[in-house]
Short mmCIF file of C-alpha atoms in Angstrom, two decimals:
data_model
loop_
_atom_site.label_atom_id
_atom_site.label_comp_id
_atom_site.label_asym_id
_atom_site.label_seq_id
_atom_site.Cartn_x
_atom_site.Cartn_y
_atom_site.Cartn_z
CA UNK A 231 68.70 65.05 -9.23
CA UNK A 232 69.33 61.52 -8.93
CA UNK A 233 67.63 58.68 -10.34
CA UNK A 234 68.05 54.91 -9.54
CA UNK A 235 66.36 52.44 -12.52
CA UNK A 236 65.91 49.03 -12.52
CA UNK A 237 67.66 47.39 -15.81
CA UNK A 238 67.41 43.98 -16.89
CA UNK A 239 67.94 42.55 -20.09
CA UNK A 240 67.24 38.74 -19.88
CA UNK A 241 69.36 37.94 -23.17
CA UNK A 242 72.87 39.23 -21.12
CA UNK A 243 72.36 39.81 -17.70
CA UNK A 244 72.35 37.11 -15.52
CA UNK A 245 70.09 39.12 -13.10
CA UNK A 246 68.51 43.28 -12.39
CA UNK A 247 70.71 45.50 -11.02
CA UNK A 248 70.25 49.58 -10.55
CA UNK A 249 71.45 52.25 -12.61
CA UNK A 250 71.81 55.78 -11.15
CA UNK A 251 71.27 58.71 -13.07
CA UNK A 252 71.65 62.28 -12.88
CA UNK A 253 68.86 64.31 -14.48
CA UNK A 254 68.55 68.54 -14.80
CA UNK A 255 65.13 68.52 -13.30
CA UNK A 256 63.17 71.43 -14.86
CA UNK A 257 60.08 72.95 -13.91
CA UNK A 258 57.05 70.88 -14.47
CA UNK A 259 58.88 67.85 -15.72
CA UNK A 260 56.94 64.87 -15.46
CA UNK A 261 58.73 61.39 -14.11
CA UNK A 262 57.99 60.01 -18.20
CA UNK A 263 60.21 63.10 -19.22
CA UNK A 264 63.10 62.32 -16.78
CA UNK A 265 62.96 58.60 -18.40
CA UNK A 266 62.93 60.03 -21.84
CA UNK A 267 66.16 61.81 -21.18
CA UNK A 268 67.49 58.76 -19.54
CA UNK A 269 66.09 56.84 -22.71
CA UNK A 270 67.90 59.67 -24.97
CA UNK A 271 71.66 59.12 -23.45
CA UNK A 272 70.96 55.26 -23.16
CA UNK A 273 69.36 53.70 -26.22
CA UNK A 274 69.16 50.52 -25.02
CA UNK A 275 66.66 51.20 -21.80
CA UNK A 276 63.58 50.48 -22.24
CA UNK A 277 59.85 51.87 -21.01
CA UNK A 278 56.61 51.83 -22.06
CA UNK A 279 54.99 54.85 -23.12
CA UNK A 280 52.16 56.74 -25.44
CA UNK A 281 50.35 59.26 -24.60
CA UNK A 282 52.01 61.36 -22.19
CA UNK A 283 48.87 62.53 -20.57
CA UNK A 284 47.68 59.39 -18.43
CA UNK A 285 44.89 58.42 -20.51
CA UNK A 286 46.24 55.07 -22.69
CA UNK A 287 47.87 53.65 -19.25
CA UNK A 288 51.46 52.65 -20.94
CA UNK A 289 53.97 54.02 -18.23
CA UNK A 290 53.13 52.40 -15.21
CA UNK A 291 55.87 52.03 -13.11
CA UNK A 292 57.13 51.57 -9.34
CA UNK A 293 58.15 54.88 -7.99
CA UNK A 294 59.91 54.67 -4.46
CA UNK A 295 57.47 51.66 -3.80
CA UNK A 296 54.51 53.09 -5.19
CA UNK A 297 52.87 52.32 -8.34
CA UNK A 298 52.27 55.44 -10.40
CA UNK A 299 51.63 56.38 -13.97
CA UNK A 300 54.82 58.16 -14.72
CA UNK A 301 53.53 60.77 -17.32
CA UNK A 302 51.24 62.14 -14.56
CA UNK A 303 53.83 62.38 -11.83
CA UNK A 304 55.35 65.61 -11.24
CA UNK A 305 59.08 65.22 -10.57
CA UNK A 306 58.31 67.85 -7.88
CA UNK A 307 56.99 65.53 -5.45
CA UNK A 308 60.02 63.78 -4.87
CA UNK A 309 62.73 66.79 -4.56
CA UNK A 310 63.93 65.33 -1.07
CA UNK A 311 65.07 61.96 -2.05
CA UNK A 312 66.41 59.79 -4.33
CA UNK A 313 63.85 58.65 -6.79
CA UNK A 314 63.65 54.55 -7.33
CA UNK A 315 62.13 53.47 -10.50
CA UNK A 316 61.17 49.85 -10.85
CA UNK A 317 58.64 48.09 -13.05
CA UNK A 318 55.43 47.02 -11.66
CA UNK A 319 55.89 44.28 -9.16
CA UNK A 320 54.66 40.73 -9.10
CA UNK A 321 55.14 40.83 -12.74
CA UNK A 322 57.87 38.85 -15.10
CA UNK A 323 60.11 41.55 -16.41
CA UNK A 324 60.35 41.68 -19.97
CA UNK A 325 63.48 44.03 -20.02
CA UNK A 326 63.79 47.06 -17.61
CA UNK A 327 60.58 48.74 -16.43
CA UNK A 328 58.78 46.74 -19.40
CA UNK A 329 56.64 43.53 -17.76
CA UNK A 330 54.75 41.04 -19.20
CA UNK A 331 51.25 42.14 -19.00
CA UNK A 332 49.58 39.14 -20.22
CA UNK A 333 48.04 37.71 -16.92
CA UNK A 334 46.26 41.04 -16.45
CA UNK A 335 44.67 40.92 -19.74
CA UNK A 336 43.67 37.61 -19.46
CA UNK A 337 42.13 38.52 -16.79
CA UNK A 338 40.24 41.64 -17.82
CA UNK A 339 39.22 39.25 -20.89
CA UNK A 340 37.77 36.86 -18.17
CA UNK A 341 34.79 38.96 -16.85
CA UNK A 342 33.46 39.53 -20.56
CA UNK A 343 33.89 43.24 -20.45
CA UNK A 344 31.06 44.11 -22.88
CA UNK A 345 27.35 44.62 -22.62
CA UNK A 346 24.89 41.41 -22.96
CA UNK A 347 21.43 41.72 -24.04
CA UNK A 348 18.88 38.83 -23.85
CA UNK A 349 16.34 40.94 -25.85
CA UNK A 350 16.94 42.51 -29.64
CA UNK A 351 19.26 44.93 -29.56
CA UNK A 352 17.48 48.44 -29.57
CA UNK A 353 17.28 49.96 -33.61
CA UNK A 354 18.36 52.87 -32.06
CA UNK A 355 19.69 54.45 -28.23
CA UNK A 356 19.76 52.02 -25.68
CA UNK A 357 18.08 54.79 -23.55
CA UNK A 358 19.33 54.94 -18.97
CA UNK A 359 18.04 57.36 -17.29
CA UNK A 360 20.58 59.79 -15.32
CA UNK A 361 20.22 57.68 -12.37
CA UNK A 362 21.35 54.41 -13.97
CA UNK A 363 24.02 56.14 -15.43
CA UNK A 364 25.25 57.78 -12.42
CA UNK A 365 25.93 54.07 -11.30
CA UNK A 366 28.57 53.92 -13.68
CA UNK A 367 30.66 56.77 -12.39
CA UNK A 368 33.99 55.68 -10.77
CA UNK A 369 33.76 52.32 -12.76
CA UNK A 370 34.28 53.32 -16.75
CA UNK A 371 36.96 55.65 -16.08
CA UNK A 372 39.37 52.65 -15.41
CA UNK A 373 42.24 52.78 -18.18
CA UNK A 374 43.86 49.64 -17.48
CA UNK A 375 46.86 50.77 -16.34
CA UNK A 376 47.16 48.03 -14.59
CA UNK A 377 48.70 49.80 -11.49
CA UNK A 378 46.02 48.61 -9.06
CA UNK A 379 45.97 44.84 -9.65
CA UNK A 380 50.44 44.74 -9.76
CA UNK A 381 49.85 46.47 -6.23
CA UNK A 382 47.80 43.95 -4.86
CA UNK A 383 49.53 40.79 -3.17
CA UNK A 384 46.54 38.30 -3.75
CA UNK A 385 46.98 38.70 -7.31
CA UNK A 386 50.57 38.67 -6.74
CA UNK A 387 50.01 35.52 -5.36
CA UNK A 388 47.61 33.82 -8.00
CA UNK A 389 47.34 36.06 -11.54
CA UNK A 390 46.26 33.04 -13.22
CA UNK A 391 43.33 32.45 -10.36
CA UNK A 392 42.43 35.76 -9.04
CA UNK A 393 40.49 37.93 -11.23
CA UNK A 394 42.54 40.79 -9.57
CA UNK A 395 41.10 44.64 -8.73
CA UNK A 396 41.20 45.80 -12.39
CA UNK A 397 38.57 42.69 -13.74
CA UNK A 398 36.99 42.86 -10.48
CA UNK A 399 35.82 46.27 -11.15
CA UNK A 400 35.12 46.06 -14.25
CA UNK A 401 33.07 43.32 -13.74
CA UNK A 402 31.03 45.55 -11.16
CA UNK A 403 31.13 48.13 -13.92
CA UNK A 404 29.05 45.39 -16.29
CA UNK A 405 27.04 44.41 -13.05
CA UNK A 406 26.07 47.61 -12.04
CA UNK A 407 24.63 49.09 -15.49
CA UNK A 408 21.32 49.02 -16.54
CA UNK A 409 21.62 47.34 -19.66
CA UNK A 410 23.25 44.75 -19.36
CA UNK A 411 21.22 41.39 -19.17
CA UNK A 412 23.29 39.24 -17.87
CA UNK A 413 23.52 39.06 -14.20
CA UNK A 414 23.19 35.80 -13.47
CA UNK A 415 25.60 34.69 -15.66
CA UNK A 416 27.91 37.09 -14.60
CA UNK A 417 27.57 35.72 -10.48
CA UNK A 418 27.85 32.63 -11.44
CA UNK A 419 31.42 33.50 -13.44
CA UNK A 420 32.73 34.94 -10.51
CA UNK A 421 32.02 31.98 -7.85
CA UNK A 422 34.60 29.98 -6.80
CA UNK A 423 37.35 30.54 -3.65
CA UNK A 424 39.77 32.26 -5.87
CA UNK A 425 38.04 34.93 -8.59
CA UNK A 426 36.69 37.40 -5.98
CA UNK A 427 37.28 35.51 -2.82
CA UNK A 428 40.93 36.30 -2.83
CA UNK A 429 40.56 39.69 -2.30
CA UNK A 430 41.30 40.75 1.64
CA UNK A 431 39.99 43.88 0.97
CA UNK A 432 44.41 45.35 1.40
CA UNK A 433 43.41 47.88 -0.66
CA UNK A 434 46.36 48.52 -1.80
CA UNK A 435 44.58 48.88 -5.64
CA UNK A 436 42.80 52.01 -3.83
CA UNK A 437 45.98 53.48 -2.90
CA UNK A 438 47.84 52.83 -5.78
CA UNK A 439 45.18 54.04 -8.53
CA UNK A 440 45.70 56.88 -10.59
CA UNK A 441 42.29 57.25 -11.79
CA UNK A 442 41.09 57.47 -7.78
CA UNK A 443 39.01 54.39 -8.46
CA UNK A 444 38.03 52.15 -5.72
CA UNK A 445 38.02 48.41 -7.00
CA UNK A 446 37.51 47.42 -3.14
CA UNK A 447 34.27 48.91 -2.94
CA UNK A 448 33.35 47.67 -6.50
CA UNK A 449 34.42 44.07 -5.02
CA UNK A 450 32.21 45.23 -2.19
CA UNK A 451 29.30 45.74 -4.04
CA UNK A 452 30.07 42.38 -5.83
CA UNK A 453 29.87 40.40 -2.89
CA UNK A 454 26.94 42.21 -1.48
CA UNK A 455 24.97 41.60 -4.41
CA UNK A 456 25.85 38.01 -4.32
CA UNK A 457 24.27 37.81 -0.81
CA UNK A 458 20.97 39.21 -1.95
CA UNK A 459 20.76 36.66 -4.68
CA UNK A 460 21.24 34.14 -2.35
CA UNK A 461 18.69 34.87 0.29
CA UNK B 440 40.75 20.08 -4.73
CA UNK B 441 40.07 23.57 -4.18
CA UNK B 442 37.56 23.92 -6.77
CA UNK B 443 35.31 22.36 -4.98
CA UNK B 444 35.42 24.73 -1.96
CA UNK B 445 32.92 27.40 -2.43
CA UNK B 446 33.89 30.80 -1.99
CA UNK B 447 31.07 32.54 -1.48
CA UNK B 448 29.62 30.66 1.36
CA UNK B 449 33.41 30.46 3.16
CA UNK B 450 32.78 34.24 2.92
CA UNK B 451 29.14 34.16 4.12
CA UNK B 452 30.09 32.14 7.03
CA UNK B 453 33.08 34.07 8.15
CA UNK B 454 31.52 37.00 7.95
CA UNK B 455 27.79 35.64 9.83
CA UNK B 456 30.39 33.80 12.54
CA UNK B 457 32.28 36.83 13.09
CA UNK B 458 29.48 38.49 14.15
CA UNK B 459 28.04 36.02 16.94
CA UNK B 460 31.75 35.99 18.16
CA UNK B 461 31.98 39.39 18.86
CA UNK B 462 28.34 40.26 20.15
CA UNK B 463 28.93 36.65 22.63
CA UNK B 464 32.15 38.30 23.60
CA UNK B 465 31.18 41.56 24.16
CA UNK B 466 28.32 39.85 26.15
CA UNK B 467 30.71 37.50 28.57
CA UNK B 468 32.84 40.10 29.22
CA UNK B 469 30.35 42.48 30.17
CA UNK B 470 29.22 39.99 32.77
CA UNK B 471 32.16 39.01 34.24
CA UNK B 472 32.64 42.86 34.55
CA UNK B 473 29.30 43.56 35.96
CA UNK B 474 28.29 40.45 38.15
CA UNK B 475 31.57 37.95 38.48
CA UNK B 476 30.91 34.74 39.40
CA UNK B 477 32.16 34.54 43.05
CA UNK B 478 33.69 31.04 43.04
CA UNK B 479 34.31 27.79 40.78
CA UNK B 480 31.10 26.65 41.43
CA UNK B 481 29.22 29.48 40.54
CA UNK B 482 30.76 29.72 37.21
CA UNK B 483 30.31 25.97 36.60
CA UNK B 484 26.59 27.10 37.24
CA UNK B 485 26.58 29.62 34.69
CA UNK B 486 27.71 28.38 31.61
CA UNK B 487 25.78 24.94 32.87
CA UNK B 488 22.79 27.40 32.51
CA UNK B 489 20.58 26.04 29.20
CA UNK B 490 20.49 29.01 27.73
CA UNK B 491 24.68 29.96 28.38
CA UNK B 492 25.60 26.10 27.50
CA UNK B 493 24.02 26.19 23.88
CA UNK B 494 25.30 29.98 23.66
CA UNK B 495 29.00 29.04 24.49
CA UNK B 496 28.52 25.74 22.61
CA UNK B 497 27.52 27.67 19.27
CA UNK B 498 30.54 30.15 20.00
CA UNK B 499 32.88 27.56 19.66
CA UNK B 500 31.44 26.16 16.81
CA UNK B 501 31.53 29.19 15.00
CA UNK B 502 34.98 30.15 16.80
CA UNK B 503 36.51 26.70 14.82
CA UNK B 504 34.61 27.23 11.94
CA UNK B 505 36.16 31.00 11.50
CA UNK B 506 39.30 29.90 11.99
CA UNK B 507 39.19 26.76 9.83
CA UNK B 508 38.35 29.53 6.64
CA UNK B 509 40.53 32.09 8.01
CA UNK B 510 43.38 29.44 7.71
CA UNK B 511 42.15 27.69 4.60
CA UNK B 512 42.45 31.20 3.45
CA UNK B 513 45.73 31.38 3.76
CA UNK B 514 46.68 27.74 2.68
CA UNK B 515 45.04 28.84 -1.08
CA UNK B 516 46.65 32.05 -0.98
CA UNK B 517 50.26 30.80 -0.38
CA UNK B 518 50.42 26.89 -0.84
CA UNK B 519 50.49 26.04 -4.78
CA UNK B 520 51.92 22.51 -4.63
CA UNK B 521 49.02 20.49 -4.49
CA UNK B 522 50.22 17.61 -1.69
CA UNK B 523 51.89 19.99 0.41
CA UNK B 524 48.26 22.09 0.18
CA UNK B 525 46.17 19.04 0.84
CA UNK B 526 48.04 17.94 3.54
CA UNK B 527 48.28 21.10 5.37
CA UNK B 528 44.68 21.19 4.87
CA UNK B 529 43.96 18.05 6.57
CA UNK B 530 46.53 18.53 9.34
CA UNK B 531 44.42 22.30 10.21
CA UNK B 532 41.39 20.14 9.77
CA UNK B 533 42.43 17.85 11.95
CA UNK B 534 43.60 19.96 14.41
CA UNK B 535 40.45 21.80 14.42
CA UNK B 536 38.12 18.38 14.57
CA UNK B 537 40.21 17.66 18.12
CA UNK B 538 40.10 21.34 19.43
CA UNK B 539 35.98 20.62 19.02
CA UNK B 540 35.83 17.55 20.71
CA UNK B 541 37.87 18.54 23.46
CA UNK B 542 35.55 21.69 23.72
CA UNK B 543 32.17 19.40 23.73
CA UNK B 544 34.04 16.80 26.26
CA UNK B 545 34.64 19.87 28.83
CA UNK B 546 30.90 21.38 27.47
CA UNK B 547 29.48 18.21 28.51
CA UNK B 548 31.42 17.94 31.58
CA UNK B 549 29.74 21.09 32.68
CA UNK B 550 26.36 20.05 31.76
#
């Protein structure tokens, strides 16, 4: 089966081209195997990767124009076309499918991603009650791939400005628990025309996630809950 | 300059406009549909109505005011040089200052 890669390597090439590749596909191979064989005959080509399971979110990648995490895609699902592999888009390239990642993080860094309490911490559990945590669900399980917010064209656009899916719903995720004591602060973060306001609600980040997360409706219930503060 | 422009009222205000456009829309063209005015005149008479001349008055204020965020919207999203931004943002302001007096000099015209 073929396979067409994106390869750049900034120190010699003066800019990406596409490699093809022909790969024995074998039963249940995952799109992270076929770029470990590829990595295995070509030293120099480069990927990120860890776990192999799509829990640490390393192998994000473009696949036929889709952002996927490559250790969860089944090879299977493309058998009637040539696969394209590119690195996350909207992002500076490091060398092949490996981008710089530092906008995102920035980002994620942005929306203090942590719980803050305005009384004493609790000496012990800092008890929810099943309710409260359901609230959570669909939020925590992001794993900052990083898929969604490289999908999205406003943060394409402005990753220095727009917080971006990803923050946005983790944001929500600090919003929306129980808690956390720090609401106001938190609104008052995200004002301005570009942190949530550049969102158009594409949802492209919905499409694209591999978790099934929905940062729209996370940047939903942001904006909603900015309206009943203000009224 | 585009940190002073709030972002959550913009929203607010797009969102609140959009919804008087479409329920005054839905409204004029369910007249015209059900009772259309028979000549010139008659129309002249209803929008000169009170109640029609502040309705159609407000939709074009909120008409300019959704498109003035709609395309401010745009400007942020794809105009990083900060001249080129501010003076595209004073040429759709301008533009949309002159679409609103024309409106009130043919709204008053009516009256």
């Amino acid at each position: 089966m073929e396979f067409q890669i994106y390869r750049f390597n900034p120190d010699v090439d003066q800019e990406p081209r596409m490699q093809s590749f022909a790969v024995e596909v074998e039963r249940g191979m995952m799109l992270r195997d076929v770029l470990l064989e590829i990595k295995s005959r070509d030293e120099s080509f480069a990927f990120r990767h860890s776990c192999g399971e799509g829990v640490c979110g390393s192998d994000g990648v473009n696949v036929n124009g889709r952002n996927q995490l490559a250790c969860i895609t089944p090879v299977s699902d493309y058998e009637n076309g040539p696969v394209v592999i590119r690195p996350l888009p909207g992002r500076p390239v490091t060398r092949d499918l490996v981008v710089d990642m530092s906008d995102f993080y920035h980002q994620y860094h942005a929306v203090d991603p942590w719980l803050k309490r305005k009384d004493p911490v609790p000496e012990q559990e800092n008890l929810q009650t099943p309710e409260q945590r359901a609230r959570l669900d669909g939020l925590w399980e992001c794993i900052l791939c990083g898929c969604c917010s490289t999908s999205c064209p406003s943060f394409w656009w402005n990753p220095q400005k727009f917080l971006g899916p990803q923050a946005l719903l983790s944001s929500w995720r600090f919003l929306a628990d129980s808690r956390d004591q720090a609401e106001d602060e938190r609104l008052d973060a995200l004002d301005g025309p570009y942190k949530v306001f550049r969102c158009h609600t594409i949802m492209n980040c919905v499409d694209a996630c591999p978790k099934h997360l929905n940062p729209t409706r996370a940047i939903g219930h942001i904006r909603n809950l900015m309206l009943k503060k203000s009224v | 300059m585009s940190r002073h422009l709030s972002g959550f009222r913009a929203w607010m205000w797009q969102r609140a406009s959009a919804v008087y456009l479409a329920g005054f829309f839905i409204y004029v063209l369910a007249y015209l549909i059900a009772a259309p005015p028979v000549d010139h005149q008659a129309l002249k008479g209803w929008v000169g109505n009170p109640g029609m001349w502040l309705a159609t008055a407000l939709f074009f204020l909120f008409l300019l005011l959704h498109a003035w965020i709609g395309v401010r919207d745009v400007i942020l999203d794809y105009i990083k040089p900060a001249g080129l931004r501010l003076g595209m943002l004073a040429a759709v302001f301008v533009f949309v200052l002159i679409c609103g007096l024309w409106v009130l000099s043919i709204l008053m015209g009516v009256l």
